[in-house]
Amino acid sequence: EIDTIRLMDCKSQWIRSLKGIEYFVALTDLDVSENPISTLDHSRFLSLKRLNCNETQIKLLDVSHNESLTELKCDHNKLSFLNVSKNLSLRKLHCRRNSLRALDVTNNTALTELSCEGNHISSLDVSKNVALKYLTCRNNKLSALDVSKNKGLTVLTCSSNQLAVLDVSENEGLVM
């Protein structure tokens, strides 16, 4: 029966260890948010589409084996590095309030939502993310941000950066 379980929601259960979770290889949805875990081995979950590990104590998150991933939420952790270059199906990426110094989303052309606020990111290239509708990148160290290719953008929050100029003349759908 363990091979048929697709959804596991362990949110806010005060789980300290996920030992044994690796046997649930058919998982497509995994929510381990708001638990005091420091490690998460999900490399065997090749069918994983949605992963929520918000508000844990994770320092390392390797999603390179999860090529089917469409949604990744890893807010409020201790991540200093996040590589999503192999997650070509990724549509939603939320990595707020970590310690990221860089974030490369140039391969993630399906991305519609990107929320990376509250990090230490100094450069963010969203020129290839033409499907992007929602972008929050405030409280970083950005000195430039080019959103001219993101014509479908409806939400943009980029305050508390080092931006001297921001041209939104191509973003007619902005509501915020």
PDB file of C-alpha atoms in Angstrom:
ATOM      1  CA  GLU A   1       0.000   0.000   0.000  1.00  0.00           C
ATOM      2  CA  ILE A   2       2.897   2.364   0.634  1.00  0.00           C
ATOM      3  CA  ASP A   3       3.586   2.414  -3.133  1.00  0.00           C
ATOM      4  CA  THR A   4       0.180   3.985  -3.827  1.00  0.00           C
ATOM      5  CA  ILE A   5       0.290   6.945  -1.446  1.00  0.00           C
ATOM      6  CA  ARG A   6       0.532  10.170  -3.471  1.00  0.00           C
ATOM      7  CA  LEU A   7      -0.184  12.873  -0.884  1.00  0.00           C
ATOM      8  CA  MET A   8       1.441  13.334   2.504  1.00  0.00           C
ATOM      9  CA  ASP A   9       0.475  16.313   4.651  1.00  0.00           C
ATOM     10  CA  CYS A  10       2.495  16.482   7.867  1.00  0.00           C
ATOM     11  CA  LYS A  11       2.159  20.233   8.425  1.00  0.00           C
ATOM     12  CA  SER A  12       2.655  21.456  12.014  1.00  0.00           C
ATOM     13  CA  GLN A  13       2.987  18.029  13.619  1.00  0.00           C
ATOM     14  CA  TRP A  14       6.224  18.773  15.569  1.00  0.00           C
ATOM     15  CA  ILE A  15       8.008  16.082  13.584  1.00  0.00           C
ATOM     16  CA  ARG A  16      11.764  16.136  14.214  1.00  0.00           C
ATOM     17  CA  SER A  17      12.803  13.321  11.856  1.00  0.00           C
ATOM     18  CA  LEU A  18      11.493  12.114   8.528  1.00  0.00           C
ATOM     19  CA  LYS A  19      13.300   8.795   8.724  1.00  0.00           C
ATOM     20  CA  GLY A  20      11.370   6.260   6.654  1.00  0.00           C
ATOM     21  CA  ILE A  21       9.718   8.793   4.346  1.00  0.00           C
ATOM     22  CA  GLU A  22      12.008   7.662   1.527  1.00  0.00           C
ATOM     23  CA  TYR A  23       9.875   4.526   1.102  1.00  0.00           C
ATOM     24  CA  PHE A  24       6.896   6.569  -0.123  1.00  0.00           C
ATOM     25  CA  VAL A  25       8.264   6.672  -3.687  1.00  0.00           C
ATOM     26  CA  ALA A  26       4.910   7.468  -5.374  1.00  0.00           C
ATOM     27  CA  LEU A  27       4.482  10.832  -3.612  1.00  0.00           C
ATOM     28  CA  THR A  28       3.400  13.713  -5.820  1.00  0.00           C
ATOM     29  CA  ASP A  29       2.514  16.133  -2.999  1.00  0.00           C
ATOM     30  CA  LEU A  30       4.550  16.531   0.179  1.00  0.00           C
ATOM     31  CA  ASP A  31       3.933  19.100   2.903  1.00  0.00           C
ATOM     32  CA  VAL A  32       6.334  18.977   5.853  1.00  0.00           C
ATOM     33  CA  SER A  33       6.061  22.680   6.677  1.00  0.00           C
ATOM     34  CA  GLU A  34       6.206  24.086  10.185  1.00  0.00           C
ATOM     35  CA  ASN A  35       8.118  21.148  11.635  1.00  0.00           C
ATOM     36  CA  PRO A  36      11.508  21.332  13.394  1.00  0.00           C
ATOM     37  CA  ILE A  37      13.296  19.149  10.835  1.00  0.00           C
ATOM     38  CA  SER A  38      16.809  19.936   9.650  1.00  0.00           C
ATOM     39  CA  THR A  39      17.135  17.407   6.806  1.00  0.00           C
ATOM     40  CA  LEU A  40      14.835  16.235   4.057  1.00  0.00           C
ATOM     41  CA  ASP A  41      15.860  13.436   1.689  1.00  0.00           C
ATOM     42  CA  HIS A  42      13.325  13.461  -1.102  1.00  0.00           C
ATOM     43  CA  SER A  43      15.663  12.310  -3.891  1.00  0.00           C
ATOM     44  CA  ARG A  44      13.645   9.119  -4.488  1.00  0.00           C
ATOM     45  CA  PHE A  45      10.402  11.049  -5.118  1.00  0.00           C
ATOM     46  CA  LEU A  46      10.782  11.297  -8.882  1.00  0.00           C
ATOM     47  CA  SER A  47       7.047  12.006  -9.355  1.00  0.00           C
ATOM     48  CA  LEU A  48       6.997  14.856  -6.837  1.00  0.00           C
ATOM     49  CA  LYS A  49       5.058  17.840  -8.194  1.00  0.00           C
ATOM     50  CA  ARG A  50       4.511  19.948  -5.078  1.00  0.00           C
ATOM     51  CA  LEU A  51       6.874  20.320  -2.142  1.00  0.00           C
ATOM     52  CA  ASN A  52       6.191  22.566   0.843  1.00  0.00           C
ATOM     53  CA  CYS A  53       8.961  22.733   3.436  1.00  0.00           C
ATOM     54  CA  ASN A  54       8.241  26.254   4.715  1.00  0.00           C
ATOM     55  CA  GLU A  55       9.348  27.126   8.234  1.00  0.00           C
ATOM     56  CA  THR A  56      11.574  24.168   8.962  1.00  0.00           C
ATOM     57  CA  GLN A  57      15.269  24.299   9.841  1.00  0.00           C
ATOM     58  CA  ILE A  58      16.538  22.981   6.516  1.00  0.00           C
ATOM     59  CA  LYS A  59      19.950  24.271   5.442  1.00  0.00           C
ATOM     60  CA  LEU A  60      20.299  22.200   2.272  1.00  0.00           C
ATOM     61  CA  LEU A  61      17.626  21.438  -0.320  1.00  0.00           C
ATOM     62  CA  ASP A  62      18.542  19.448  -3.426  1.00  0.00           C
ATOM     63  CA  VAL A  63      15.665  19.368  -5.927  1.00  0.00           C
ATOM     64  CA  SER A  64      17.798  18.321  -8.918  1.00  0.00           C
ATOM     65  CA  HIS A  65      16.191  14.836  -8.985  1.00  0.00           C
ATOM     66  CA  ASN A  66      12.668  16.235  -8.880  1.00  0.00           C
ATOM     67  CA  GLU A  67      12.276  17.201 -12.518  1.00  0.00           C
ATOM     68  CA  SER A  68       8.456  16.960 -12.333  1.00  0.00           C
ATOM     69  CA  LEU A  69       8.314  19.653  -9.656  1.00  0.00           C
ATOM     70  CA  THR A  70       5.769  22.378 -10.479  1.00  0.00           C
ATOM     71  CA  GLU A  71       5.570  24.070  -7.074  1.00  0.00           C
ATOM     72  CA  LEU A  72       8.291  24.599  -4.482  1.00  0.00           C
ATOM     73  CA  LYS A  73       7.731  26.426  -1.219  1.00  0.00           C
ATOM     74  CA  CYS A  74      10.776  26.692   1.021  1.00  0.00           C
ATOM     75  CA  ASP A  75      10.194  30.002   2.826  1.00  0.00           C
ATOM     76  CA  HIS A  76      11.689  30.809   6.237  1.00  0.00           C
ATOM     77  CA  ASN A  77      14.554  28.332   6.269  1.00  0.00           C
ATOM     78  CA  LYS A  78      18.337  28.527   6.460  1.00  0.00           C
ATOM     79  CA  LEU A  79      19.101  27.978   2.781  1.00  0.00           C
ATOM     80  CA  SER A  80      22.182  29.716   1.399  1.00  0.00           C
ATOM     81  CA  PHE A  81      21.973  27.993  -2.003  1.00  0.00           C
ATOM     82  CA  LEU A  82      19.091  26.799  -4.166  1.00  0.00           C
ATOM     83  CA  ASN A  83      19.553  25.231  -7.599  1.00  0.00           C
ATOM     84  CA  VAL A  84      16.333  24.941  -9.629  1.00  0.00           C
ATOM     85  CA  SER A  85      18.004  24.731 -13.050  1.00  0.00           C
ATOM     86  CA  LYS A  86      16.717  21.185 -13.716  1.00  0.00           C
ATOM     87  CA  ASN A  87      13.149  21.943 -12.631  1.00  0.00           C
ATOM     88  CA  LEU A  88      11.882  22.987 -16.056  1.00  0.00           C
ATOM     89  CA  SER A  89       8.208  22.432 -15.138  1.00  0.00           C
ATOM     90  CA  LEU A  90       8.415  24.739 -12.120  1.00  0.00           C
ATOM     91  CA  ARG A  91       5.528  27.235 -12.134  1.00  0.00           C
ATOM     92  CA  LYS A  92       5.619  28.503  -8.543  1.00  0.00           C
ATOM     93  CA  LEU A  93       8.763  29.175  -6.540  1.00  0.00           C
ATOM     94  CA  HIS A  94       8.565  30.665  -3.055  1.00  0.00           C
ATOM     95  CA  CYS A  95      11.921  30.929  -1.289  1.00  0.00           C
ATOM     96  CA  ARG A  96      11.388  33.972   0.924  1.00  0.00           C
ATOM     97  CA  ARG A  97      13.417  34.761   4.024  1.00  0.00           C
ATOM     98  CA  ASN A  98      16.412  32.511   3.575  1.00  0.00           C
ATOM     99  CA  SER A  99      20.082  33.419   3.164  1.00  0.00           C
ATOM    100  CA  LEU A 100      20.250  33.138  -0.623  1.00  0.00           C
ATOM    101  CA  ARG A 101      22.926  35.292  -2.269  1.00  0.00           C
ATOM    102  CA  ALA A 102      22.000  34.213  -5.798  1.00  0.00           C
ATOM    103  CA  LEU A 103      19.023  32.705  -7.582  1.00  0.00           C
ATOM    104  CA  ASP A 104      19.154  31.541 -11.190  1.00  0.00           C
ATOM    105  CA  VAL A 105      15.700  31.046 -12.724  1.00  0.00           C
ATOM    106  CA  THR A 106      16.713  31.432 -16.384  1.00  0.00           C
ATOM    107  CA  ASN A 107      15.881  27.766 -17.157  1.00  0.00           C
ATOM    108  CA  ASN A 108      12.475  28.014 -15.474  1.00  0.00           C
ATOM    109  CA  THR A 109      10.519  29.400 -18.421  1.00  0.00           C
ATOM    110  CA  ALA A 110       7.174  28.043 -17.110  1.00  0.00           C
ATOM    111  CA  LEU A 111       7.464  30.149 -13.936  1.00  0.00           C
ATOM    112  CA  THR A 112       4.327  32.203 -13.218  1.00  0.00           C
ATOM    113  CA  GLU A 113       5.056  33.020  -9.554  1.00  0.00           C
ATOM    114  CA  LEU A 114       8.387  33.958  -8.010  1.00  0.00           C
ATOM    115  CA  SER A 115       8.687  35.148  -4.445  1.00  0.00           C
ATOM    116  CA  CYS A 116      12.261  35.549  -3.231  1.00  0.00           C
ATOM    117  CA  GLU A 117      11.989  38.482  -0.867  1.00  0.00           C
ATOM    118  CA  GLY A 118      14.063  38.782   2.278  1.00  0.00           C
ATOM    119  CA  ASN A 119      17.289  37.246   0.991  1.00  0.00           C
ATOM    120  CA  HIS A 120      20.673  38.710  -0.005  1.00  0.00           C
ATOM    121  CA  ILE A 121      20.228  38.418  -3.785  1.00  0.00           C
ATOM    122  CA  SER A 122      22.211  41.021  -5.738  1.00  0.00           C
ATOM    123  CA  SER A 123      21.208  40.007  -9.270  1.00  0.00           C
ATOM    124  CA  LEU A 124      17.985  38.539 -10.641  1.00  0.00           C
ATOM    125  CA  ASP A 125      17.480  37.765 -14.335  1.00  0.00           C
ATOM    126  CA  VAL A 126      13.795  37.231 -15.160  1.00  0.00           C
ATOM    127  CA  SER A 127      14.106  37.966 -18.886  1.00  0.00           C
ATOM    128  CA  LYS A 128      13.416  34.334 -19.857  1.00  0.00           C
ATOM    129  CA  ASN A 129      10.419  34.055 -17.513  1.00  0.00           C
ATOM    130  CA  VAL A 130       7.892  35.492 -19.962  1.00  0.00           C
ATOM    131  CA  ALA A 131       4.981  33.673 -18.271  1.00  0.00           C
ATOM    132  CA  LEU A 132       5.688  35.454 -14.975  1.00  0.00           C
ATOM    133  CA  LYS A 133       2.601  37.091 -13.450  1.00  0.00           C
ATOM    134  CA  TYR A 134       3.663  37.496  -9.823  1.00  0.00           C
ATOM    135  CA  LEU A 135       7.092  38.708  -8.689  1.00  0.00           C
ATOM    136  CA  THR A 136       8.054  39.729  -5.174  1.00  0.00           C
ATOM    137  CA  CYS A 137      11.735  40.392  -4.641  1.00  0.00           C
ATOM    138  CA  ARG A 138      11.755  43.129  -2.016  1.00  0.00           C
ATOM    139  CA  ASN A 139      14.333  43.267   0.777  1.00  0.00           C
ATOM    140  CA  ASN A 140      17.263  42.055  -1.295  1.00  0.00           C
ATOM    141  CA  LYS A 141      20.361  43.772  -2.702  1.00  0.00           C
ATOM    142  CA  LEU A 142      19.198  44.269  -6.282  1.00  0.00           C
ATOM    143  CA  SER A 143      20.732  47.260  -8.064  1.00  0.00           C
ATOM    144  CA  ALA A 144      18.944  46.514 -11.341  1.00  0.00           C
ATOM    145  CA  LEU A 145      15.759  44.719 -12.372  1.00  0.00           C
ATOM    146  CA  ASP A 146      14.605  44.334 -15.963  1.00  0.00           C
ATOM    147  CA  VAL A 147      10.934  43.306 -16.222  1.00  0.00           C
ATOM    148  CA  SER A 148      10.438  44.446 -19.826  1.00  0.00           C
ATOM    149  CA  LYS A 149       9.989  40.852 -21.099  1.00  0.00           C
ATOM    150  CA  ASN A 150       7.423  40.046 -18.397  1.00  0.00           C
ATOM    151  CA  LYS A 151       4.462  41.584 -20.187  1.00  0.00           C
ATOM    152  CA  GLY A 152       1.896  39.513 -18.251  1.00  0.00           C
ATOM    153  CA  LEU A 153       3.135  40.719 -14.877  1.00  0.00           C
ATOM    154  CA  THR A 154       0.244  41.760 -12.632  1.00  0.00           C
ATOM    155  CA  VAL A 155       2.017  41.930  -9.255  1.00  0.00           C
ATOM    156  CA  LEU A 156       5.479  43.389  -8.673  1.00  0.00           C
ATOM    157  CA  THR A 157       6.923  44.139  -5.257  1.00  0.00           C
ATOM    158  CA  CYS A 158      10.563  45.195  -5.290  1.00  0.00           C
ATOM    159  CA  SER A 159      10.950  47.806  -2.547  1.00  0.00           C
ATOM    160  CA  SER A 160      13.902  47.888  -0.124  1.00  0.00           C
ATOM    161  CA  ASN A 161      16.516  47.105  -2.745  1.00  0.00           C
ATOM    162  CA  GLN A 162      19.185  49.329  -4.279  1.00  0.00           C
ATOM    163  CA  LEU A 163      17.227  50.127  -7.431  1.00  0.00           C
ATOM    164  CA  ALA A 164      17.864  53.580  -8.871  1.00  0.00           C
ATOM    165  CA  VAL A 165      15.602  53.038 -11.896  1.00  0.00           C
ATOM    166  CA  LEU A 166      12.707  50.692 -12.600  1.00  0.00           C
ATOM    167  CA  ASP A 167      11.037  50.755 -16.013  1.00  0.00           C
ATOM    168  CA  VAL A 168       7.546  49.229 -15.958  1.00  0.00           C
ATOM    169  CA  SER A 169       6.341  50.804 -19.204  1.00  0.00           C
ATOM    170  CA  GLU A 170       5.968  47.336 -20.817  1.00  0.00           C
ATOM    171  CA  ASN A 171       3.952  45.974 -17.875  1.00  0.00           C
ATOM    172  CA  GLU A 172       0.484  47.351 -18.603  1.00  0.00           C
ATOM    173  CA  GLY A 173      -1.266  44.696 -16.481  1.00  0.00           C
ATOM    174  CA  LEU A 174       0.347  45.700 -13.187  1.00  0.00           C
ATOM    175  CA  VAL A 175      -2.195  46.156 -10.422  1.00  0.00           C
ATOM    176  CA  MET A 176       0.257  46.452  -7.555  1.00  0.00           C
TER     177      MET A 176
END
